[in-house]
């Protein structure tokens, strides 16, 4: 498969698998693993315009991973398989692009071990791909209303759950307590782990929890989070249709948390 700058080569919404004989001239090849009786690799083409030209042989085009994850989420088992492949490929390609040098001595490193390690030939150090955990928490109050917050750097009407990176020395739970307190002034309790999702933008895994708060005295920090409110199930559809608020896309764990709370598909 072909990956470049956070995008994957697709045709009719599905990943394009290119035979090794036809693959574009490669800047990087990463072995992704065994799929049935075939070996899969991700190829980063030397020519960044591969798949971006309108000559689009057979309708092929590069699609950003976020959009691909949304569209593939509607394609059942095949879509789930391709989401995993595309997430892994983009995560590794991005890591290579962002880590060309040894973090200790500064010399140029080279890919090895099928692209899962970069080695520094000067001091012999191996450097491994990073994954940065982040927590996301669906918070409800005593009336079972859901907390929806707006982050300053999001598009204007977007609302979602509170979330943040796990800091050094923290457990996931401690990160959740701290982020909720910092961003909303609320003290969350009853954290329950739900699921996790790779989120290679650029190198995260989202760890999802539900949690409860006794107080609804929201005090947003005003810098990261500029607005937050509790929303009932009855209110949510109207906020989307009438006030134009935008919630997380299908296929994201944020959306799943919201639909778990809502009790089904959000119209
Ligand atoms: Zn080095």
PDB file of C-alpha atoms and ligand atoms in Angstrom:
ATOM      1  CA  UNK A   1       0.000   0.000   0.000  1.00  0.00           C
ATOM      2  CA  UNK A   2       1.054   3.582  -0.637  1.00  0.00           C
ATOM      3  CA  UNK A   3       1.236   6.176   2.138  1.00  0.00           C
ATOM      4  CA  UNK A   4       2.440   9.771   2.053  1.00  0.00           C
ATOM      5  CA  UNK A   5       2.132  12.813   4.344  1.00  0.00           C
ATOM      6  CA  UNK A   6      -0.599  11.258   6.469  1.00  0.00           C
ATOM      7  CA  UNK A   7      -2.632  10.056   3.464  1.00  0.00           C
ATOM      8  CA  UNK A   8      -3.235   6.613   1.957  1.00  0.00           C
ATOM      9  CA  UNK A   9      -3.819   5.612  -1.668  1.00  0.00           C
ATOM     10  CA  UNK A  10      -7.424   4.510  -2.234  1.00  0.00           C
ATOM     11  CA  UNK A  11      -9.794   3.540  -5.007  1.00  0.00           C
ATOM     12  CA  UNK A  12     -13.572   3.648  -4.491  1.00  0.00           C
ATOM     13  CA  UNK A  13     -12.914   4.269  -0.796  1.00  0.00           C
ATOM     14  CA  UNK A  14     -10.794   1.114  -0.276  1.00  0.00           C
ATOM     15  CA  UNK A  15      -7.037   0.821   0.153  1.00  0.00           C
ATOM     16  CA  UNK A  16      -5.144   0.169  -3.074  1.00  0.00           C
ATOM     17  CA  UNK A  17      -2.776  -2.778  -2.872  1.00  0.00           C
ATOM     18  CA  UNK A  18       0.050  -2.397  -5.358  1.00  0.00           C
ATOM     19  CA  UNK A  19       2.071  -5.414  -6.484  1.00  0.00           C
ATOM     20  CA  UNK A  20       5.784  -5.154  -5.567  1.00  0.00           C
ATOM     21  CA  UNK A  21       6.558  -5.149  -9.303  1.00  0.00           C
ATOM     22  CA  UNK A  22       4.442  -2.034  -9.885  1.00  0.00           C
ATOM     23  CA  UNK A  23       5.169  -0.084  -6.761  1.00  0.00           C
ATOM     24  CA  UNK A  24       6.401   3.500  -7.107  1.00  0.00           C
ATOM     25  CA  UNK A  25      10.046   4.366  -6.540  1.00  0.00           C
ATOM     26  CA  UNK A  26      10.269   4.315  -2.746  1.00  0.00           C
ATOM     27  CA  UNK A  27      11.787   6.681  -0.208  1.00  0.00           C
ATOM     28  CA  UNK A  28      10.882   4.185   2.522  1.00  0.00           C
ATOM     29  CA  UNK A  29       9.396   0.687   2.722  1.00  0.00           C
ATOM     30  CA  UNK A  30       7.945  -0.559   6.030  1.00  0.00           C
ATOM     31  CA  UNK A  31       6.905  -4.165   6.552  1.00  0.00           C
ATOM     32  CA  UNK A  32       3.403  -4.232   8.036  1.00  0.00           C
ATOM     33  CA  UNK A  33       3.017  -7.963   8.531  1.00  0.00           C
ATOM     34  CA  UNK A  34       1.383 -11.097   7.234  1.00  0.00           C
ATOM     35  CA  UNK A  35      -2.212 -10.902   6.023  1.00  0.00           C
ATOM     36  CA  UNK A  36      -3.509 -14.361   5.159  1.00  0.00           C
ATOM     37  CA  UNK A  37      -0.915 -15.747   2.729  1.00  0.00           C
ATOM     38  CA  UNK A  38       0.436 -12.367   1.674  1.00  0.00           C
ATOM     39  CA  UNK A  39       3.019  -9.996   3.040  1.00  0.00           C
ATOM     40  CA  UNK A  40       1.931  -6.374   3.318  1.00  0.00           C
ATOM     41  CA  UNK A  41       4.241  -3.379   3.224  1.00  0.00           C
ATOM     42  CA  UNK A  42       3.725   0.363   3.277  1.00  0.00           C
ATOM     43  CA  UNK A  43       5.589   2.315   0.612  1.00  0.00           C
ATOM     44  CA  UNK A  44       6.371   6.016   0.922  1.00  0.00           C
ATOM     45  CA  UNK A  45       6.952   7.137  -2.682  1.00  0.00           C
ATOM     46  CA  UNK A  46       9.882   9.369  -3.579  1.00  0.00           C
ATOM     47  CA  UNK A  47       7.532  11.416  -5.749  1.00  0.00           C
ATOM     48  CA  UNK A  48       5.072  13.169  -3.388  1.00  0.00           C
ATOM     49  CA  UNK A  49       2.644  13.637  -6.286  1.00  0.00           C
ATOM     50  CA  UNK A  50       1.898   9.934  -6.666  1.00  0.00           C
ATOM     51  CA  UNK A  51      -1.879   9.595  -6.490  1.00  0.00           C
ATOM     52  CA  UNK A  52      -2.298  13.368  -6.367  1.00  0.00           C
ATOM     53  CA  UNK A  53      -2.351  13.825 -10.130  1.00  0.00           C
ATOM     54  CA  UNK A  54      -5.664  13.936 -11.870  1.00  0.00           C
ATOM     55  CA  UNK A  55      -4.451  11.261 -14.263  1.00  0.00           C
ATOM     56  CA  UNK A  56      -5.793   9.044 -11.416  1.00  0.00           C
ATOM     57  CA  UNK A  57      -5.419   5.647 -13.038  1.00  0.00           C
ATOM     58  CA  UNK A  58      -8.674   3.809 -12.294  1.00  0.00           C
ATOM     59  CA  UNK A  59      -9.896   6.557  -9.963  1.00  0.00           C
ATOM     60  CA  UNK A  60      -7.057   6.189  -7.476  1.00  0.00           C
ATOM     61  CA  UNK A  61      -6.513   9.062  -5.066  1.00  0.00           C
ATOM     62  CA  UNK A  62      -4.733   9.902  -1.833  1.00  0.00           C
ATOM     63  CA  UNK A  63      -7.095  10.329   1.139  1.00  0.00           C
ATOM     64  CA  UNK A  64      -6.141  11.775   4.527  1.00  0.00           C
ATOM     65  CA  UNK A  65      -6.204   9.188   7.310  1.00  0.00           C
ATOM     66  CA  UNK A  66      -8.925  10.988   9.309  1.00  0.00           C
ATOM     67  CA  UNK A  67     -11.303  10.910   6.352  1.00  0.00           C
ATOM     68  CA  UNK A  68     -10.320   7.341   5.545  1.00  0.00           C
ATOM     69  CA  UNK A  69     -11.078   6.188   9.113  1.00  0.00           C
ATOM     70  CA  UNK A  70     -14.539   7.745   8.905  1.00  0.00           C
ATOM     71  CA  UNK A  71     -15.432   6.231   5.518  1.00  0.00           C
ATOM     72  CA  UNK A  72     -13.961   2.799   6.335  1.00  0.00           C
ATOM     73  CA  UNK A  73     -15.995   2.636   9.565  1.00  0.00           C
ATOM     74  CA  UNK A  74     -19.070   2.053   7.397  1.00  0.00           C
ATOM     75  CA  UNK A  75     -17.580  -0.941   5.583  1.00  0.00           C
ATOM     76  CA  UNK A  76     -17.846  -3.743   8.163  1.00  0.00           C
ATOM     77  CA  UNK A  77     -15.044  -6.278   8.589  1.00  0.00           C
ATOM     78  CA  UNK A  78     -13.108  -5.169   5.489  1.00  0.00           C
ATOM     79  CA  UNK A  79     -13.260  -1.583   6.660  1.00  0.00           C
ATOM     80  CA  UNK A  80     -12.066  -2.528  10.160  1.00  0.00           C
ATOM     81  CA  UNK A  81      -9.127  -4.461   8.705  1.00  0.00           C
ATOM     82  CA  UNK A  82      -8.171  -1.556   6.449  1.00  0.00           C
ATOM     83  CA  UNK A  83      -8.466   0.931   9.316  1.00  0.00           C
ATOM     84  CA  UNK A  84      -5.863  -1.074  11.249  1.00  0.00           C
ATOM     85  CA  UNK A  85      -3.552  -1.338   8.251  1.00  0.00           C
ATOM     86  CA  UNK A  86      -3.851   2.346   7.371  1.00  0.00           C
ATOM     87  CA  UNK A  87      -3.397   3.495  10.987  1.00  0.00           C
ATOM     88  CA  UNK A  88      -0.242   1.414  11.376  1.00  0.00           C
ATOM     89  CA  UNK A  89       1.174   2.546   8.037  1.00  0.00           C
ATOM     90  CA  UNK A  90       0.542   6.247   8.666  1.00  0.00           C
ATOM     91  CA  UNK A  91       1.841   6.038  12.250  1.00  0.00           C
ATOM     92  CA  UNK A  92       5.113   4.444  11.121  1.00  0.00           C
ATOM     93  CA  UNK A  93       5.578   6.675   8.069  1.00  0.00           C
ATOM     94  CA  UNK A  94       5.000   9.774  10.205  1.00  0.00           C
ATOM     95  CA  UNK A  95       7.452   8.543  12.827  1.00  0.00           C
ATOM     96  CA  UNK A  96      10.155   8.019  10.190  1.00  0.00           C
ATOM     97  CA  UNK A  97       9.508  11.448   8.685  1.00  0.00           C
ATOM     98  CA  UNK A  98       9.724  13.157  12.095  1.00  0.00           C
ATOM     99  CA  UNK A  99      12.711  11.229  13.506  1.00  0.00           C
ATOM    100  CA  UNK A 100      15.507  11.329  10.931  1.00  0.00           C
ATOM    101  CA  UNK A 101      18.271  11.747  13.525  1.00  0.00           C
ATOM    102  CA  UNK A 102      19.569  10.137  16.702  1.00  0.00           C
ATOM    103  CA  UNK A 103      18.111  11.917  19.737  1.00  0.00           C
ATOM    104  CA  UNK A 104      21.358  11.366  21.665  1.00  0.00           C
ATOM    105  CA  UNK A 105      24.221  12.224  19.280  1.00  0.00           C
ATOM    106  CA  UNK A 106      22.325  13.947  16.447  1.00  0.00           C
ATOM    107  CA  UNK A 107      23.724  11.750  13.666  1.00  0.00           C
ATOM    108  CA  UNK A 108      21.496  10.510  10.848  1.00  0.00           C
ATOM    109  CA  UNK A 109      19.718   7.223  11.634  1.00  0.00           C
ATOM    110  CA  UNK A 110      18.726   4.514   9.146  1.00  0.00           C
ATOM    111  CA  UNK A 111      15.637   2.258   9.107  1.00  0.00           C
ATOM    112  CA  UNK A 112      16.174  -1.384  10.054  1.00  0.00           C
ATOM    113  CA  UNK A 113      14.085  -4.360  11.246  1.00  0.00           C
ATOM    114  CA  UNK A 114      11.569  -3.921   8.447  1.00  0.00           C
ATOM    115  CA  UNK A 115      11.127  -0.251   9.318  1.00  0.00           C
ATOM    116  CA  UNK A 116      10.196  -0.781  13.008  1.00  0.00           C
ATOM    117  CA  UNK A 117      13.525   0.516  14.302  1.00  0.00           C
ATOM    118  CA  UNK A 118      15.899   3.325  13.307  1.00  0.00           C
ATOM    119  CA  UNK A 119      19.547   2.684  14.089  1.00  0.00           C
ATOM    120  CA  UNK A 120      22.287   5.173  14.765  1.00  0.00           C
ATOM    121  CA  UNK A 121      25.468   3.789  13.192  1.00  0.00           C
ATOM    122  CA  UNK A 122      27.645   6.234  15.109  1.00  0.00           C
ATOM    123  CA  UNK A 123      26.779   5.045  18.640  1.00  0.00           C
ATOM    124  CA  UNK A 124      24.844   1.852  17.860  1.00  0.00           C
ATOM    125  CA  UNK A 125      21.625   3.008  19.544  1.00  0.00           C
ATOM    126  CA  UNK A 126      18.282   1.670  18.356  1.00  0.00           C
ATOM    127  CA  UNK A 127      15.347   4.087  18.332  1.00  0.00           C
ATOM    128  CA  UNK A 128      11.796   2.732  18.441  1.00  0.00           C
ATOM    129  CA  UNK A 129       8.482   4.252  17.302  1.00  0.00           C
ATOM    130  CA  UNK A 130       6.736   6.229  20.031  1.00  0.00           C
ATOM    131  CA  UNK A 131       3.104   6.002  21.041  1.00  0.00           C
ATOM    132  CA  UNK A 132       1.855   8.731  23.379  1.00  0.00           C
ATOM    133  CA  UNK A 133      -1.175   7.761  25.497  1.00  0.00           C
ATOM    134  CA  UNK A 134      -4.001  10.235  25.928  1.00  0.00           C
ATOM    135  CA  UNK A 135      -7.140   9.831  28.029  1.00  0.00           C
ATOM    136  CA  UNK A 136     -10.646  10.818  26.975  1.00  0.00           C
ATOM    137  CA  UNK A 137     -13.465  10.854  29.509  1.00  0.00           C
ATOM    138  CA  UNK A 138     -17.230  10.845  28.933  1.00  0.00           C
ATOM    139  CA  UNK A 139     -18.486  12.647  32.040  1.00  0.00           C
ATOM    140  CA  UNK A 140     -22.068  12.537  33.276  1.00  0.00           C
ATOM    141  CA  UNK A 141     -23.765  14.404  36.122  1.00  0.00           C
ATOM    142  CA  UNK A 142     -26.354  13.132  38.609  1.00  0.00           C
ATOM    143  CA  UNK A 143     -29.146  13.611  36.040  1.00  0.00           C
ATOM    144  CA  UNK A 144     -27.131  11.509  33.546  1.00  0.00           C
ATOM    145  CA  UNK A 145     -26.507  14.515  31.332  1.00  0.00           C
ATOM    146  CA  UNK A 146     -23.274  14.433  29.294  1.00  0.00           C
ATOM    147  CA  UNK A 147     -20.550  17.067  29.579  1.00  0.00           C
ATOM    148  CA  UNK A 148     -19.683  18.543  26.179  1.00  0.00           C
ATOM    149  CA  UNK A 149     -16.759  20.924  25.902  1.00  0.00           C
ATOM    150  CA  UNK A 150     -15.290  23.161  23.241  1.00  0.00           C
ATOM    151  CA  UNK A 151     -11.515  23.453  22.917  1.00  0.00           C
ATOM    152  CA  UNK A 152     -10.020  26.743  21.798  1.00  0.00           C
ATOM    153  CA  UNK A 153      -8.134  25.257  18.849  1.00  0.00           C
ATOM    154  CA  UNK A 154     -11.146  23.394  17.401  1.00  0.00           C
ATOM    155  CA  UNK A 155     -13.415  24.666  14.625  1.00  0.00           C
ATOM    156  CA  UNK A 156     -16.037  27.030  16.126  1.00  0.00           C
ATOM    157  CA  UNK A 157     -19.050  24.735  16.740  1.00  0.00           C
ATOM    158  CA  UNK A 158     -17.233  21.516  17.589  1.00  0.00           C
ATOM    159  CA  UNK A 159     -17.991  19.932  20.991  1.00  0.00           C
ATOM    160  CA  UNK A 160     -16.659  16.748  22.525  1.00  0.00           C
ATOM    161  CA  UNK A 161     -15.464  15.096  25.727  1.00  0.00           C
ATOM    162  CA  UNK A 162     -12.561  16.332  27.822  1.00  0.00           C
ATOM    163  CA  UNK A 163      -9.251  14.708  26.912  1.00  0.00           C
ATOM    164  CA  UNK A 164      -5.540  15.146  27.368  1.00  0.00           C
ATOM    165  CA  UNK A 165      -2.123  13.568  27.284  1.00  0.00           C
ATOM    166  CA  UNK A 166      -0.821  11.349  30.049  1.00  0.00           C
ATOM    167  CA  UNK A 167       2.145  13.091  31.662  1.00  0.00           C
ATOM    168  CA  UNK A 168       5.344  11.467  32.974  1.00  0.00           C
ATOM    169  CA  UNK A 169       4.776   9.626  36.251  1.00  0.00           C
ATOM    170  CA  UNK A 170       0.990   9.423  35.865  1.00  0.00           C
ATOM    171  CA  UNK A 171      -1.381   6.486  35.570  1.00  0.00           C
ATOM    172  CA  UNK A 172      -4.209   6.783  33.054  1.00  0.00           C
ATOM    173  CA  UNK A 173      -6.609   7.379  35.931  1.00  0.00           C
ATOM    174  CA  UNK A 174      -4.497  10.156  37.440  1.00  0.00           C
ATOM    175  CA  UNK A 175      -4.265  11.816  34.036  1.00  0.00           C
ATOM    176  CA  UNK A 176      -8.064  11.679  33.782  1.00  0.00           C
ATOM    177  CA  UNK A 177      -8.573  13.226  37.248  1.00  0.00           C
ATOM    178  CA  UNK A 178      -6.055  15.985  36.492  1.00  0.00           C
ATOM    179  CA  UNK A 179      -7.303  16.839  32.995  1.00  0.00           C
ATOM    180  CA  UNK A 180     -10.924  17.069  34.128  1.00  0.00           C
ATOM    181  CA  UNK A 181      -9.985  19.260  37.092  1.00  0.00           C
ATOM    182  CA  UNK A 182      -7.733  21.531  35.003  1.00  0.00           C
ATOM    183  CA  UNK A 183     -10.120  21.963  32.104  1.00  0.00           C
ATOM    184  CA  UNK A 184     -13.527  22.100  33.839  1.00  0.00           C
ATOM    185  CA  UNK A 185     -12.905  22.592  37.578  1.00  0.00           C
ATOM    186  CA  UNK A 186     -14.871  19.381  38.241  1.00  0.00           C
ATOM    187  CA  UNK A 187     -13.768  16.372  40.321  1.00  0.00           C
ATOM    188  CA  UNK A 188     -14.525  13.181  38.423  1.00  0.00           C
ATOM    189  CA  UNK A 189     -15.167   9.873  40.239  1.00  0.00           C
ATOM    190  CA  UNK A 190     -16.205   6.333  39.299  1.00  0.00           C
ATOM    191  CA  UNK A 191     -13.837   6.093  36.335  1.00  0.00           C
ATOM    192  CA  UNK A 192     -14.594   3.005  34.252  1.00  0.00           C
ATOM    193  CA  UNK A 193     -12.361   1.917  31.393  1.00  0.00           C
ATOM    194  CA  UNK A 194     -14.267   1.500  28.100  1.00  0.00           C
ATOM    195  CA  UNK A 195     -11.835   0.826  25.248  1.00  0.00           C
ATOM    196  CA  UNK A 196      -8.821   2.273  23.456  1.00  0.00           C
ATOM    197  CA  UNK A 197      -8.136   3.363  19.900  1.00  0.00           C
ATOM    198  CA  UNK A 198      -4.897   4.053  18.003  1.00  0.00           C
ATOM    199  CA  UNK A 199      -4.921   7.708  17.005  1.00  0.00           C
ATOM    200  CA  UNK A 200      -1.835   8.397  14.900  1.00  0.00           C
ATOM    201  CA  UNK A 201      -2.238  12.188  14.768  1.00  0.00           C
ATOM    202  CA  UNK A 202       0.667  12.038  15.041  1.00  0.00           C
ATOM    203  CA  UNK A 203       1.411   9.256  17.532  1.00  0.00           C
ATOM    204  CA  UNK A 204      -1.305   8.652  20.129  1.00  0.00           C
ATOM    205  CA  UNK A 205      -3.461   5.935  21.539  1.00  0.00           C
ATOM    206  CA  UNK A 206      -6.726   7.214  23.015  1.00  0.00           C
ATOM    207  CA  UNK A 207      -7.699   5.507  26.275  1.00  0.00           C
ATOM    208  CA  UNK A 208     -11.405   5.995  26.923  1.00  0.00           C
ATOM    209  CA  UNK A 209     -13.208   6.157  30.266  1.00  0.00           C
ATOM    210  CA  UNK A 210     -16.586   7.079  31.593  1.00  0.00           C
ATOM    211  CA  UNK A 211     -16.765   9.060  34.805  1.00  0.00           C
ATOM    212  CA  UNK A 212     -19.265  10.845  37.056  1.00  0.00           C
ATOM    213  CA  UNK A 213     -19.345  14.195  38.782  1.00  0.00           C
ATOM    214  CA  UNK A 214     -21.430  15.243  41.760  1.00  0.00           C
ATOM    215  CA  UNK A 215     -21.135  18.995  41.127  1.00  0.00           C
ATOM    216  CA  UNK A 216     -22.132  20.827  37.947  1.00  0.00           C
ATOM    217  CA  UNK A 217     -20.239  23.965  38.903  1.00  0.00           C
ATOM    218  CA  UNK A 218     -18.179  24.164  35.715  1.00  0.00           C
ATOM    219  CA  UNK A 219     -15.223  26.517  35.650  1.00  0.00           C
ATOM    220  CA  UNK A 220     -13.473  26.179  32.289  1.00  0.00           C
ATOM    221  CA  UNK A 221      -9.810  27.137  32.163  1.00  0.00           C
ATOM    222  CA  UNK A 222     -10.535  29.658  29.396  1.00  0.00           C
ATOM    223  CA  UNK A 223      -7.378  28.826  27.482  1.00  0.00           C
ATOM    224  CA  UNK A 224      -7.566  25.173  26.436  1.00  0.00           C
ATOM    225  CA  UNK A 225     -11.317  24.855  27.015  1.00  0.00           C
ATOM    226  CA  UNK A 226     -13.456  27.924  26.364  1.00  0.00           C
ATOM    227  CA  UNK A 227     -16.974  26.505  26.845  1.00  0.00           C
ATOM    228  CA  UNK A 228     -18.514  23.452  28.509  1.00  0.00           C
ATOM    229  CA  UNK A 229     -22.070  22.424  29.360  1.00  0.00           C
ATOM    230  CA  UNK A 230     -24.118  19.443  30.429  1.00  0.00           C
ATOM    231  CA  UNK A 231     -26.487  18.183  27.746  1.00  0.00           C
ATOM    232  CA  UNK A 232     -29.431  15.800  28.087  1.00  0.00           C
ATOM    233  CA  UNK A 233     -30.306  13.070  25.585  1.00  0.00           C
ATOM    234  CA  UNK A 234     -33.424  15.034  24.674  1.00  0.00           C
ATOM    235  CA  UNK A 235     -31.414  18.194  23.973  1.00  0.00           C
ATOM    236  CA  UNK A 236     -28.603  16.712  21.888  1.00  0.00           C
ATOM    237  CA  UNK A 237     -30.387  16.200  18.515  1.00  0.00           C
ATOM    238  CA  UNK A 238     -31.698  19.768  18.626  1.00  0.00           C
ATOM    239  CA  UNK A 239     -28.264  21.188  19.396  1.00  0.00           C
ATOM    240  CA  UNK A 240     -26.931  19.413  16.319  1.00  0.00           C
ATOM    241  CA  UNK A 241     -29.793  20.362  13.965  1.00  0.00           C
ATOM    242  CA  UNK A 242     -30.693  23.838  15.288  1.00  0.00           C
ATOM    243  CA  UNK A 243     -27.509  25.213  16.826  1.00  0.00           C
ATOM    244  CA  UNK A 244     -25.218  23.511  14.342  1.00  0.00           C
ATOM    245  CA  UNK A 245     -22.920  21.943  16.893  1.00  0.00           C
ATOM    246  CA  UNK A 246     -20.559  19.359  15.444  1.00  0.00           C
ATOM    247  CA  UNK A 247     -19.715  16.168  17.325  1.00  0.00           C
ATOM    248  CA  UNK A 248     -16.902  13.653  16.768  1.00  0.00           C
ATOM    249  CA  UNK A 249     -16.962  11.759  13.461  1.00  0.00           C
ATOM    250  CA  UNK A 250     -18.166   8.188  13.094  1.00  0.00           C
ATOM    251  CA  UNK A 251     -15.375   5.707  13.672  1.00  0.00           C
ATOM    252  CA  UNK A 252     -13.754   7.715  16.472  1.00  0.00           C
ATOM    253  CA  UNK A 253     -13.775   6.541  20.071  1.00  0.00           C
ATOM    254  CA  UNK A 254     -15.197   9.937  21.050  1.00  0.00           C
ATOM    255  CA  UNK A 255     -18.246   9.194  18.923  1.00  0.00           C
ATOM    256  CA  UNK A 256     -18.559   5.727  20.420  1.00  0.00           C
ATOM    257  CA  UNK A 257     -18.524   7.172  23.958  1.00  0.00           C
ATOM    258  CA  UNK A 258     -21.226   9.621  22.962  1.00  0.00           C
ATOM    259  CA  UNK A 259     -23.403   6.960  21.320  1.00  0.00           C
ATOM    260  CA  UNK A 260     -22.946   4.594  24.276  1.00  0.00           C
ATOM    261  CA  UNK A 261     -24.371   7.350  26.467  1.00  0.00           C
ATOM    262  CA  UNK A 262     -27.056   8.382  23.955  1.00  0.00           C
ATOM    263  CA  UNK A 263     -28.228   4.808  23.533  1.00  0.00           C
ATOM    264  CA  UNK A 264     -27.771   4.440  19.766  1.00  0.00           C
ATOM    265  CA  UNK A 265     -26.902   6.291  16.575  1.00  0.00           C
ATOM    266  CA  UNK A 266     -26.883  10.049  16.937  1.00  0.00           C
ATOM    267  CA  UNK A 267     -29.100  11.543  14.219  1.00  0.00           C
TER     268      UNK A 267
HETATM  269 ZN1  LIG B   1      23.547   8.403  17.921  1.00  0.00          ZN
END
